[in-house]
Short mmCIF file of C-alpha atoms and ligand atoms in Angstrom, two decimals:
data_model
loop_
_atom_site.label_atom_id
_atom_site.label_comp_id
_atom_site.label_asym_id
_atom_site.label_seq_id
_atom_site.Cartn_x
_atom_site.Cartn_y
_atom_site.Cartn_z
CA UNK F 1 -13.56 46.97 9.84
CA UNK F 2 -13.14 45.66 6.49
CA UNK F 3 -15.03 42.19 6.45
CA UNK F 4 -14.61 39.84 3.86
CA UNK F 5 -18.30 39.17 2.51
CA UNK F 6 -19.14 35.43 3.82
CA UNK F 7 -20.71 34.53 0.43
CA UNK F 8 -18.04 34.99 -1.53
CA UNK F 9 -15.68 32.12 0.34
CA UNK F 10 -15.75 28.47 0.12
CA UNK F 11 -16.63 27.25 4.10
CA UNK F 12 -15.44 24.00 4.41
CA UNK F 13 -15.96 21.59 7.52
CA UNK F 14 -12.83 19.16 8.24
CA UNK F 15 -12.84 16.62 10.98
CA UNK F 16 -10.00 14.44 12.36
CA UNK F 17 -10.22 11.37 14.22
CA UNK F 18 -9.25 10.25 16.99
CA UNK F 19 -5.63 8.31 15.60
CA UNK F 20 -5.64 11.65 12.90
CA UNK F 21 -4.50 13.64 16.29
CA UNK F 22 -2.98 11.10 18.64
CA UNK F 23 0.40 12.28 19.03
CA UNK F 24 2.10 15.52 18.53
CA UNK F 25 3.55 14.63 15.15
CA UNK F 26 -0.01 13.71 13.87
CA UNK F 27 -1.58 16.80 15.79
CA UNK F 28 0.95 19.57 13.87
CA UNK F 29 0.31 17.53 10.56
CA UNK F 30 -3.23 18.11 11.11
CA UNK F 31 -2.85 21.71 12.03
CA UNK F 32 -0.50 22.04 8.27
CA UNK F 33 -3.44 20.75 7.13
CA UNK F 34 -5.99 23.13 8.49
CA UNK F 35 -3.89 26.52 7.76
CA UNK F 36 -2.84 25.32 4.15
CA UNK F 37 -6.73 25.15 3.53
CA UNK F 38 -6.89 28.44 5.50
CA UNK F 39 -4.17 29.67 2.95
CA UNK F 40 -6.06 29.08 -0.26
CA UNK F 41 -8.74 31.38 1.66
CA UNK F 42 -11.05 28.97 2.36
CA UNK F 43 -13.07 29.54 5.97
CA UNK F 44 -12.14 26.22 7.98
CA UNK F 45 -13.98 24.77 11.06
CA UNK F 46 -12.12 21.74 12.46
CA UNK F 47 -13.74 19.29 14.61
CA UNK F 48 -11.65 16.98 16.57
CA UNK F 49 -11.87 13.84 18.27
CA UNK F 50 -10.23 12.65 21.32
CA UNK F 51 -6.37 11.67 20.89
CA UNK F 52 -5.95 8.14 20.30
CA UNK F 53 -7.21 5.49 23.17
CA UNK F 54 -8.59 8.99 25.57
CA UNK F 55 -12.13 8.18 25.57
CA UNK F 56 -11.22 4.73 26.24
CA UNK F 57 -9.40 5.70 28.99
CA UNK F 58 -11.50 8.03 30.14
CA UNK F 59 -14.17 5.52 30.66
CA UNK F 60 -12.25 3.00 32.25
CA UNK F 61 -11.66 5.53 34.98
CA UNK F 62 -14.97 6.00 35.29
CA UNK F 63 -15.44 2.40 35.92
CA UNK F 64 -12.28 2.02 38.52
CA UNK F 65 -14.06 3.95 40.68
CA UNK F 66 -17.95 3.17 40.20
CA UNK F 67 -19.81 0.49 39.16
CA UNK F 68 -22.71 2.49 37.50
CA UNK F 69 -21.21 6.07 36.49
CA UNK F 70 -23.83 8.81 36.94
CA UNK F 71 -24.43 9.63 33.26
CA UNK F 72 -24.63 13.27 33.72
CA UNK F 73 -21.03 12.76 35.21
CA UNK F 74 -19.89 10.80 32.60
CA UNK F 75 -20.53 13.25 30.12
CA UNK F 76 -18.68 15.66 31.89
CA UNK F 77 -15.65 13.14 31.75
CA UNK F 78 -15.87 11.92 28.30
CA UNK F 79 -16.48 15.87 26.83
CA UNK F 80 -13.25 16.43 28.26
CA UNK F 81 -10.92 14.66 25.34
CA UNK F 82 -12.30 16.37 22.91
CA UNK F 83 -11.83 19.93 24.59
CA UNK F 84 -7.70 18.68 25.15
CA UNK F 85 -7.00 18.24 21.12
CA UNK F 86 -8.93 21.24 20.18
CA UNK F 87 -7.40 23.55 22.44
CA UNK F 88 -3.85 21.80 21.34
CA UNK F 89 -4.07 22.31 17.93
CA UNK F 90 -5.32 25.74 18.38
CA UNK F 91 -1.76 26.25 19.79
CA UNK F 92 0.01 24.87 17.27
CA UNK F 93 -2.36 26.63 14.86
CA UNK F 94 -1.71 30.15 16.26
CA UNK F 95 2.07 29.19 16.27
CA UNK F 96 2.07 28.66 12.98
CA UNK F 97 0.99 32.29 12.74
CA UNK F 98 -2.87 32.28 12.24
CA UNK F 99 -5.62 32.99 14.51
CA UNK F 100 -7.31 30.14 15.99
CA UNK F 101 -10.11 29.48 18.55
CA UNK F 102 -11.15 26.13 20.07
CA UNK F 103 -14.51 25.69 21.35
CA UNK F 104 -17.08 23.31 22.90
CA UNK F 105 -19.70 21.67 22.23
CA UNK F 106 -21.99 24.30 24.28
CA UNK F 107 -19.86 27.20 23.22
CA UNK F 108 -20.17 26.18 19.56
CA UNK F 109 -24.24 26.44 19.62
CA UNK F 110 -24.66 22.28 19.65
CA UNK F 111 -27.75 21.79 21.18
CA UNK F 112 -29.22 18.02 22.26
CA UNK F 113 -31.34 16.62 24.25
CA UNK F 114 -31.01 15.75 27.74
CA UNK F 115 -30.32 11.73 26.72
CA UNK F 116 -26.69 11.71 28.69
CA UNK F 117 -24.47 9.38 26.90
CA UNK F 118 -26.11 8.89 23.37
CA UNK F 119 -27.66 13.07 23.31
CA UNK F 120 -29.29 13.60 20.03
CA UNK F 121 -28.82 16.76 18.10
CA UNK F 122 -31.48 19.19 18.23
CA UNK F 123 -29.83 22.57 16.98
CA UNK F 124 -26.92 23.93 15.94
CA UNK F 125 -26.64 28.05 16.54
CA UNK F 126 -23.56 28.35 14.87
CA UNK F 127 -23.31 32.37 15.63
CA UNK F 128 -20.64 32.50 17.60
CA UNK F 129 -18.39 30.35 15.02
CA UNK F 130 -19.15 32.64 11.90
CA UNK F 131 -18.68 35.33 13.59
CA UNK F 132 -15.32 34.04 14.47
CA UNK F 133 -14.88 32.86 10.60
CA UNK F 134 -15.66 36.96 9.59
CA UNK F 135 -12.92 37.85 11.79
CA UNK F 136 -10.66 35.39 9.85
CA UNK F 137 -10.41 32.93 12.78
CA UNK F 138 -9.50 29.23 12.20
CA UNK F 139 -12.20 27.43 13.73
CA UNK F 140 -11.67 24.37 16.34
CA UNK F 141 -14.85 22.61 17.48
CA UNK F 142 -14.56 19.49 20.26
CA UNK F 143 -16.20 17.12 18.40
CA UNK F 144 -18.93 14.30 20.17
CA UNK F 145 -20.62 16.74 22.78
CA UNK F 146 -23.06 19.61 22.98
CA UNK F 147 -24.96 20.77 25.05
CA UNK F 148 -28.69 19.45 26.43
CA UNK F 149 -31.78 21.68 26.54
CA UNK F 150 -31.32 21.80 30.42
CA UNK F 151 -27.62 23.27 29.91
CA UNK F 152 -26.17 20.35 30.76
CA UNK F 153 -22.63 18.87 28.88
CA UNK F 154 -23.75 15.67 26.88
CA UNK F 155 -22.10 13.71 24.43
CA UNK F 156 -23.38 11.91 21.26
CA UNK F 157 -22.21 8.75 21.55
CA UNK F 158 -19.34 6.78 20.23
CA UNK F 159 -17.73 8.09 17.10
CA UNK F 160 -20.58 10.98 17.88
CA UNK F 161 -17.29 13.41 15.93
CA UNK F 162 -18.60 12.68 12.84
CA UNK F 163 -22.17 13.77 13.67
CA UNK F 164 -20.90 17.05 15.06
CA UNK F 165 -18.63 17.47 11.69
CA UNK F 166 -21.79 16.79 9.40
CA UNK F 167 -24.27 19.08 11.73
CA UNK F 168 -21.84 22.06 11.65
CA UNK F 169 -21.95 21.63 7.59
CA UNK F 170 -25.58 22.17 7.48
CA UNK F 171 -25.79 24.60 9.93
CA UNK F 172 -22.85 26.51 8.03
CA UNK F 173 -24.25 26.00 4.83
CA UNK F 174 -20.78 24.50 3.82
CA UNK F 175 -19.51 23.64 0.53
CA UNK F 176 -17.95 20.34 1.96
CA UNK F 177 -17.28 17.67 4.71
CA UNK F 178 -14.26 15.67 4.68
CA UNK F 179 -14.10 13.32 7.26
CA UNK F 180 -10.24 12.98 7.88
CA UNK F 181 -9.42 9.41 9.17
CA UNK F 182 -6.56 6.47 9.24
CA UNK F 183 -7.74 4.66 5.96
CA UNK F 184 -7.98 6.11 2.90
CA UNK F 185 -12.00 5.63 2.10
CA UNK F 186 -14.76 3.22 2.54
CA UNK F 187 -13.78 -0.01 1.04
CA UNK F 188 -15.62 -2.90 -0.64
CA UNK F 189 -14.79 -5.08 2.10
CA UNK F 190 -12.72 -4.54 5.23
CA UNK F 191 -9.10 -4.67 3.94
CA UNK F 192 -7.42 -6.65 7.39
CA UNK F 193 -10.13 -9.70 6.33
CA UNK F 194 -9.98 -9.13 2.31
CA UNK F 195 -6.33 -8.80 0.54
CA UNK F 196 -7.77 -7.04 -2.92
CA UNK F 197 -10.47 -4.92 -1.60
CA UNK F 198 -11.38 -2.37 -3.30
CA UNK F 199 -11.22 1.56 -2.33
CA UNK F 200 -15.48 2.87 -3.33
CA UNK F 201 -14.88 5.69 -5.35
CA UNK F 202 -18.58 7.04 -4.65
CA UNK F 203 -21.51 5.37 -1.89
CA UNK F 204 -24.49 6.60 -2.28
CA UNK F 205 -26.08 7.76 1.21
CA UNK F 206 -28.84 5.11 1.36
CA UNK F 207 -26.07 2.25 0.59
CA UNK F 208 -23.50 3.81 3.02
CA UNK F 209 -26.88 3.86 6.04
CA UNK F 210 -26.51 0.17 5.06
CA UNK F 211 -22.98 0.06 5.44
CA UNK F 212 -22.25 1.78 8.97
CA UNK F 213 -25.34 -0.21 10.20
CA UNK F 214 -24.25 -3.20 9.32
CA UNK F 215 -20.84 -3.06 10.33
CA UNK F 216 -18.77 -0.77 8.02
CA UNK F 217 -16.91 1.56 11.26
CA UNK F 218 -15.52 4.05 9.29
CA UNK F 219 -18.82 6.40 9.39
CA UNK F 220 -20.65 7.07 11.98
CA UNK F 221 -24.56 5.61 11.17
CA UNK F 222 -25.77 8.83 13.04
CA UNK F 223 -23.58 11.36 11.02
CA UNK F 224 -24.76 9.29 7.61
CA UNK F 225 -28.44 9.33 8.19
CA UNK F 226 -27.68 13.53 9.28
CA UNK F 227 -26.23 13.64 6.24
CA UNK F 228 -28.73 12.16 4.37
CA UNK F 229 -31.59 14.17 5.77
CA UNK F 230 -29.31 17.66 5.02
CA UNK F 231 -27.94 16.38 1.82
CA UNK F 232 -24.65 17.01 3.10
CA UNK F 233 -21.49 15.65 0.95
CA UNK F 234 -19.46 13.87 2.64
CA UNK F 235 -15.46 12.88 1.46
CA UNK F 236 -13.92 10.36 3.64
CA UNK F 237 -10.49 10.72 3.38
CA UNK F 238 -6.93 10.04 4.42
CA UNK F 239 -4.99 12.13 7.33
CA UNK F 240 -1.97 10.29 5.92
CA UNK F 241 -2.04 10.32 2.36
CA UNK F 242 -3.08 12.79 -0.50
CA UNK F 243 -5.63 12.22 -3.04
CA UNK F 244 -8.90 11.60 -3.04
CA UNK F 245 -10.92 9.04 -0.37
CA UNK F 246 -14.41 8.18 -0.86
CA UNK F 247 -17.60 10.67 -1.65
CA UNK F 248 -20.89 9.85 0.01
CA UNK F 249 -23.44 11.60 -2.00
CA UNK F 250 -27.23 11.38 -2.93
CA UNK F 251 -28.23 8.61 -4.69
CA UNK F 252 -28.84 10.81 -8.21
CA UNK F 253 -25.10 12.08 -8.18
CA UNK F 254 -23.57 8.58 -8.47
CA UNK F 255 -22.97 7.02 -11.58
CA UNK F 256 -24.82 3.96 -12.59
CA UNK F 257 -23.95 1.27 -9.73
CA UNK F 258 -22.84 -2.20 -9.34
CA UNK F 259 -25.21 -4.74 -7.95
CA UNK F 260 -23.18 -4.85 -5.21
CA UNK F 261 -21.09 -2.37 -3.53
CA UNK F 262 -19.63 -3.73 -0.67
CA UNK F 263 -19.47 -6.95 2.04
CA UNK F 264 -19.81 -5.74 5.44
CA UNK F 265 -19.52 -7.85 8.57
CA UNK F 266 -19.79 -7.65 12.30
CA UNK F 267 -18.43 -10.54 14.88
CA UNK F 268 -20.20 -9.07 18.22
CA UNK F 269 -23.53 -10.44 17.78
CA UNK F 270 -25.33 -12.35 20.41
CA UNK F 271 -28.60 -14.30 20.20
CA UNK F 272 -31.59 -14.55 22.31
CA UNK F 273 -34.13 -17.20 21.80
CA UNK F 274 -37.49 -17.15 23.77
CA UNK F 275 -39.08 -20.79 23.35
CA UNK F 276 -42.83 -21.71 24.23
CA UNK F 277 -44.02 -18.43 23.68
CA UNK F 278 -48.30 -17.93 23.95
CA UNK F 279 -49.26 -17.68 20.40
CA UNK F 280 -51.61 -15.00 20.94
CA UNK F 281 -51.62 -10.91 19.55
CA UNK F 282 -49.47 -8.53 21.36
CA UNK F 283 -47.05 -10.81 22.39
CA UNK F 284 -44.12 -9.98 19.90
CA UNK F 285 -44.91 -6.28 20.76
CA UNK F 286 -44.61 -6.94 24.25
CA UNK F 287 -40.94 -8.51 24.40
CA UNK F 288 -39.91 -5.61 22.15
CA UNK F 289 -40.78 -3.06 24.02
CA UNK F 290 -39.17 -4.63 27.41
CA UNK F 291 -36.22 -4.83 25.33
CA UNK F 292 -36.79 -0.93 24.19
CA UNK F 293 -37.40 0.15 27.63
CA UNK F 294 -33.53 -1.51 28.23
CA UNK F 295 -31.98 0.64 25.48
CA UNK F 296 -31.19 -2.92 23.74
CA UNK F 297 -31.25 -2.47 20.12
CA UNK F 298 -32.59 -5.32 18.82
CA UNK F 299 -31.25 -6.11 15.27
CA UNK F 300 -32.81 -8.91 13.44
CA UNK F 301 -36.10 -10.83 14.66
CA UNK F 302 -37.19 -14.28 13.84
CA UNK F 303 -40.79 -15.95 14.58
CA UNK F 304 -41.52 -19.49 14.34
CA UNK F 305 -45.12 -20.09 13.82
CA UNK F 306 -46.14 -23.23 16.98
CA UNK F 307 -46.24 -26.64 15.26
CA UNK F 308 -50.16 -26.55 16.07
CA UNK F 309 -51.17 -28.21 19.23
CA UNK F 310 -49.41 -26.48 21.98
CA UNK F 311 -50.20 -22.89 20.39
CA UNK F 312 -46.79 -21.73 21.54
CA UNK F 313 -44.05 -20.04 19.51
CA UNK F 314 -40.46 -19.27 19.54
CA UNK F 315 -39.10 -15.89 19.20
CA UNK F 316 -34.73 -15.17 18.26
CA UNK F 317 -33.53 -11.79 18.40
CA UNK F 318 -30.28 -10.43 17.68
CA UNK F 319 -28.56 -7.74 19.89
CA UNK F 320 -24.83 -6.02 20.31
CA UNK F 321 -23.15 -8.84 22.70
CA UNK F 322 -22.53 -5.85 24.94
CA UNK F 323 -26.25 -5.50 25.02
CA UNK F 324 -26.18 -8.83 26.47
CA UNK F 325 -26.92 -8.80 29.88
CA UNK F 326 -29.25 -5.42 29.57
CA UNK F 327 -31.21 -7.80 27.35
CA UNK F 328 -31.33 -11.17 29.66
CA UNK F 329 -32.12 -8.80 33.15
CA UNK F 330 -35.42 -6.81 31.20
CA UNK F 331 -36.53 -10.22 29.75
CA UNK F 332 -36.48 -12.40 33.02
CA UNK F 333 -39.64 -11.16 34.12
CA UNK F 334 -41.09 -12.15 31.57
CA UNK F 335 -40.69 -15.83 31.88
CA UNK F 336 -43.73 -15.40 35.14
CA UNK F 337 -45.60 -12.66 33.19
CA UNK F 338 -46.07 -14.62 30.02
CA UNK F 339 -45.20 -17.96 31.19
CA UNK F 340 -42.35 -18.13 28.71
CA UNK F 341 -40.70 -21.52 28.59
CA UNK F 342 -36.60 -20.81 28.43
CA UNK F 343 -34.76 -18.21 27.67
CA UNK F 344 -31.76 -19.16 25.32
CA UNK F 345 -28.54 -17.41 24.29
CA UNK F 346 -25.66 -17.74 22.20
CA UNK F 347 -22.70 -15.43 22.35
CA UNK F 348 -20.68 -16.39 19.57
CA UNK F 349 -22.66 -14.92 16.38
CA UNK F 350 -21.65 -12.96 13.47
CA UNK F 351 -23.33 -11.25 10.67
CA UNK F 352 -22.31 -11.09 6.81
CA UNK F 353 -24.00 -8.22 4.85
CA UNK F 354 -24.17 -7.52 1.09
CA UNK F 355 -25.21 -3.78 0.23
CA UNK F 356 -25.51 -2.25 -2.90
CA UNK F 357 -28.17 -0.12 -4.48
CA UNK F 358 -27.95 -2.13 -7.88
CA UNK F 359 -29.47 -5.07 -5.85
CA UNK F 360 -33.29 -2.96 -5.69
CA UNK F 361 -33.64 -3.60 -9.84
CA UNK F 362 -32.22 -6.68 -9.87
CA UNK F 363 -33.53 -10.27 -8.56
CA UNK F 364 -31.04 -13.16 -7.57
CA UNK F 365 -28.58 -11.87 -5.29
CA UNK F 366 -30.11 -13.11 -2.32
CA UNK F 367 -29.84 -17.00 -4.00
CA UNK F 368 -26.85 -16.18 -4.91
CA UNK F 369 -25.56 -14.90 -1.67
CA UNK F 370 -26.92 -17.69 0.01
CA UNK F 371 -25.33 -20.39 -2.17
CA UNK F 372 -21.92 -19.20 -1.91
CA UNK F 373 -23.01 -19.29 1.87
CA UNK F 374 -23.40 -23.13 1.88
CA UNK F 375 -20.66 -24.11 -0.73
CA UNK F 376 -18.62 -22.83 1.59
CA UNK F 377 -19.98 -24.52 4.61
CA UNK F 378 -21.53 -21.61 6.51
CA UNK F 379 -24.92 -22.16 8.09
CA UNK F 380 -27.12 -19.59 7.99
CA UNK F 381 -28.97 -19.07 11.43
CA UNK F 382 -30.85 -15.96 10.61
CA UNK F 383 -31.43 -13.91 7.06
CA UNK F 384 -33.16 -10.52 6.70
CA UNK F 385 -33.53 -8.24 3.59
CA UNK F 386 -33.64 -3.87 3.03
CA UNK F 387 -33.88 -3.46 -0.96
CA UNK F 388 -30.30 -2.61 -1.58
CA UNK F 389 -29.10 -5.10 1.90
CA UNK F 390 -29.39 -9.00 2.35
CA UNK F 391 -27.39 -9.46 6.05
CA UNK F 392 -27.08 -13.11 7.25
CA UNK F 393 -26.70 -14.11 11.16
CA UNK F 394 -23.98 -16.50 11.17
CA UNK F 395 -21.63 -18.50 13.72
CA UNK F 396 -18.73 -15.90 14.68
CA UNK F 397 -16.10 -17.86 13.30
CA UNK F 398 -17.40 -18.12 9.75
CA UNK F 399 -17.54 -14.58 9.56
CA UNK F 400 -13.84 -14.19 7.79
CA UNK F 401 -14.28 -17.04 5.64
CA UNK F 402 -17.94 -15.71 4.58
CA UNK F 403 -16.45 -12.09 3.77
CA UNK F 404 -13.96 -13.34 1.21
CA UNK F 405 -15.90 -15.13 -0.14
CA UNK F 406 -19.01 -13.10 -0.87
CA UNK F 407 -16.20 -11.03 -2.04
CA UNK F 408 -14.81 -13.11 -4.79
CA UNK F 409 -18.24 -14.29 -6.02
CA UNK F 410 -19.82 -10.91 -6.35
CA UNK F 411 -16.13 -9.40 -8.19
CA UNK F 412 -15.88 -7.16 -5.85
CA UNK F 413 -11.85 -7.22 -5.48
CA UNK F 414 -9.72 -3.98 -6.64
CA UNK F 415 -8.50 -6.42 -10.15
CA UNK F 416 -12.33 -6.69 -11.47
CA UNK F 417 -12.82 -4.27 -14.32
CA UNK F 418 -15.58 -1.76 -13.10
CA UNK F 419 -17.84 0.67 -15.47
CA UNK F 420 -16.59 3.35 -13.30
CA UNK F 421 -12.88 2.62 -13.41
CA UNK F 422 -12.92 2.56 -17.30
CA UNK F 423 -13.43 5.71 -17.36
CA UNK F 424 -9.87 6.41 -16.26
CA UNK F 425 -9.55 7.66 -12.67
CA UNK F 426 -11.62 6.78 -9.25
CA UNK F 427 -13.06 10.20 -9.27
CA UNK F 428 -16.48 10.28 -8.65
CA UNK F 429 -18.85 12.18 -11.28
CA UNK F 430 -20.47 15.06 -9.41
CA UNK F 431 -23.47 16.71 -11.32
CA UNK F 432 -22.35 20.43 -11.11
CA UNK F 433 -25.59 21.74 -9.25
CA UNK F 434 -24.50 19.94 -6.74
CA UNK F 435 -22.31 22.24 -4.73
CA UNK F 436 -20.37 19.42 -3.62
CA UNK F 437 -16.81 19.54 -5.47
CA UNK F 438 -13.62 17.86 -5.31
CA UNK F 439 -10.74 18.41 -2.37
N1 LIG Z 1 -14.00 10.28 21.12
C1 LIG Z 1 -15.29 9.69 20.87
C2 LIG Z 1 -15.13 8.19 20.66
O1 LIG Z 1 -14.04 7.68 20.78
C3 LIG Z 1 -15.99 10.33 19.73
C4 LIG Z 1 -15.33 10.20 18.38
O2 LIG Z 1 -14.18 9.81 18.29
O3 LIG Z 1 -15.97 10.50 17.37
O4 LIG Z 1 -16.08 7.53 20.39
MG1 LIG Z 2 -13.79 8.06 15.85
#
């Protein structure tokens, strides 16, 4: 057999979301996709999501017919969208006259641990795919699901595709990324709240973290911070539209940054308030662990110091409004263990972020932030800081209001004249040791 030698070929890793494959139009326009990459000889592995609403759907089956799905089971549910649009578009793939060959999680080498549900990645043994790439095979990988350590089907978690997409890359050693979805990029602020917001060029990884943490649902924070650690490219992209999306790249292959890069916002917030705390050591650490032991991710946490006498304190958290009830049944107990005097919650909250890695050098965007805030008569319940973030807890129906205008005040619309832009087009400068080049 004459091989072609691996080294020689670009090996590029495309992934397609969920609304990139949700009909059969969309699925054969991904597929031209694929081969036409395939036809400027470039090895292609595809990873695709479930069509459209299937996960979705998938778990409100699971639901219809048990209150508290066996996770083990569930995985063996949800894995199963993933496996229908890669074996589709390996039809339409082989139709169009190449060779393609879908795959699993398992059969693809993805190996997690045993945490059903939210399975982290612990290896990829991509073998079995570049072999298939030496033969000349197109590639198909079910995206969101590998396999656990006691060969058991698991699944990543939600948008878990993207972490699949970015783990194949650094297991391949691949020249690029591109993350394939229904906008065009990452976007200074989200463009259904904000009329003129701006497509990002270039995110650094440590602003983009911010940015899917925060918020921003375009990138999945798992697949960013995999990224990250593999300093693995990514382009976020349009399935729709030609031209280039957005580039998420280390931090020394972006040009000289803004001091801020983008608004992000969430409106599923809740609040938990623990009054008449014991002031004593240990205490904090106690309440967070409860809430650890739940799975609750606690976002932001506030102390108040006791107003002397009574030695007590008051404690807010902030948690996914999902996390909710989780939250309230773990902390009950502690009311009698710690004599804790009420328990609090408020449903409604929000959160406004400001990211931008221009913000670490440069003082005052905090006070700024937070008078725009109250000129435009949004209380702030809760504020906390990273070096390039400043995120404020506010009520849920500020949120839209607060976007826009963070927006305007920082000039962060698609008319303000940017350093980058004046250089003529939104391509991103990408040092050439990189590897990383353009699509
Ligand atoms: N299908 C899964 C979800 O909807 C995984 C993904 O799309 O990345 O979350
Ligand atoms: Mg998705």
């Amino acid at each position: 057999m004459n091989r072609p030698q691996a080294p020689e070929l670009e090996t590029v890793v495309m992934k397609f979301g969920g609304t990139s494959v949700a009909d059969a139009d969309r699925m054969k326009r991904a597929a031209g996709r694929i081969v036409q990459a395939a036809e400027e000889g470039i090895r292609v592995v595809a990873v695709l999501s479930a069509r459209g609403k299937t996960t979705d759907d998938l778990l409100a089956m699971a639901h219809e017919v048990s209150h508290r799905p066996d996770p083990r089971e569930m995985d063996m549910l949800l894995s199963t969208g993933e496996r229908i649009s890669c074996a589709l578009a390996a039809m339409v793939i082989n139709d169009l006259g190449h060779e393609a060959i879908s795959l699993t999680g398992s059969q693809a080498g993805i190996v997690t641990d045993t945490s059903h549900t939210k399975a982290r990645i612990l290896d990829v043994r991509a073998d079995r795919i570049r072999d298939a790439l030496d033969d000349g095979k197109i590639v198909l990988v079910a995206g969101f699901q590998g396999v656990s350590t006691a060969a058991d089907v698991t699944t990543l978690g939600r948008g878990g595709s993207d972490t699949t997409a970015v783990a194949l890359a650094a297991a391949l050693g691949a020249d690029r990324c591109e993350i394939y979805t229904d906008v065009s990029g990452v976007f200074s602020a989200d463009p259904r709240i904000v009329a003129d917001a701006r497509k990002l060029a270039v995110v650094s990884f440590e602003e983009m973290l911010e940015m899917s943490a925060s918020g921003a649902g375009v990138l999945q924070l798992r697949a960013v911070e995999y990224a990250r650690n593999h300093a693995i490219p990514i382009h976020c992209r349009s399935s729709f539209e030609d031209g280039p999306g957005t580039f998420v790249v280390d931090e020394h292959t972006t040009m000289e940054r803004p001091l801020v890069t983008a608004v992000t916002h969430s409106t599923d917030e809740a609040r938990i308030t623990l009054t008449g705390l014991p002031d004593r050591p240990g205490i904090a650490g106690r309440v967070l662990t409860v809430l650890a032991k739940a799975t609750v991710n606690v976002d932001m946490i506030i102390q108040n110091e006791p107003h002397s006498e009574g030695h007590r304190a008051d404690m807010s958290v902030t948690v996914p409004r999902s996390d909710l009830p989780a939250a309230i049944e773990a902390l009950t107990p502690l009311k009698a263990e710690l004599g804790v005097g009420e328990i609090a919650t408020d449903r409604a909250m929000g959160k406004v972020s400001l990211v931008g890695a221009g913000m670490r050098s440069h003082p005052g965007v905090a006070a700024k932030a937070l008078t725009v805030l109250g000129d435009a008569d949004v209380n702030i319940e809760m504020i906390s800081t990273s070096p390039i973030k400043i995120s404020c807890v506010i009520r849920e129906e500020h949120v839209k209001n607060a976007v826009r205008e963070l927006h305007t005040a920082f000039d962060l619309g698609a008319d303000a004249v940017r350093r980058e832009d004046v250089a003529g087009d939104h391509r991103p400068v990408v040092e050439p040791d990189s590897g990383d080049g353009d699509a």
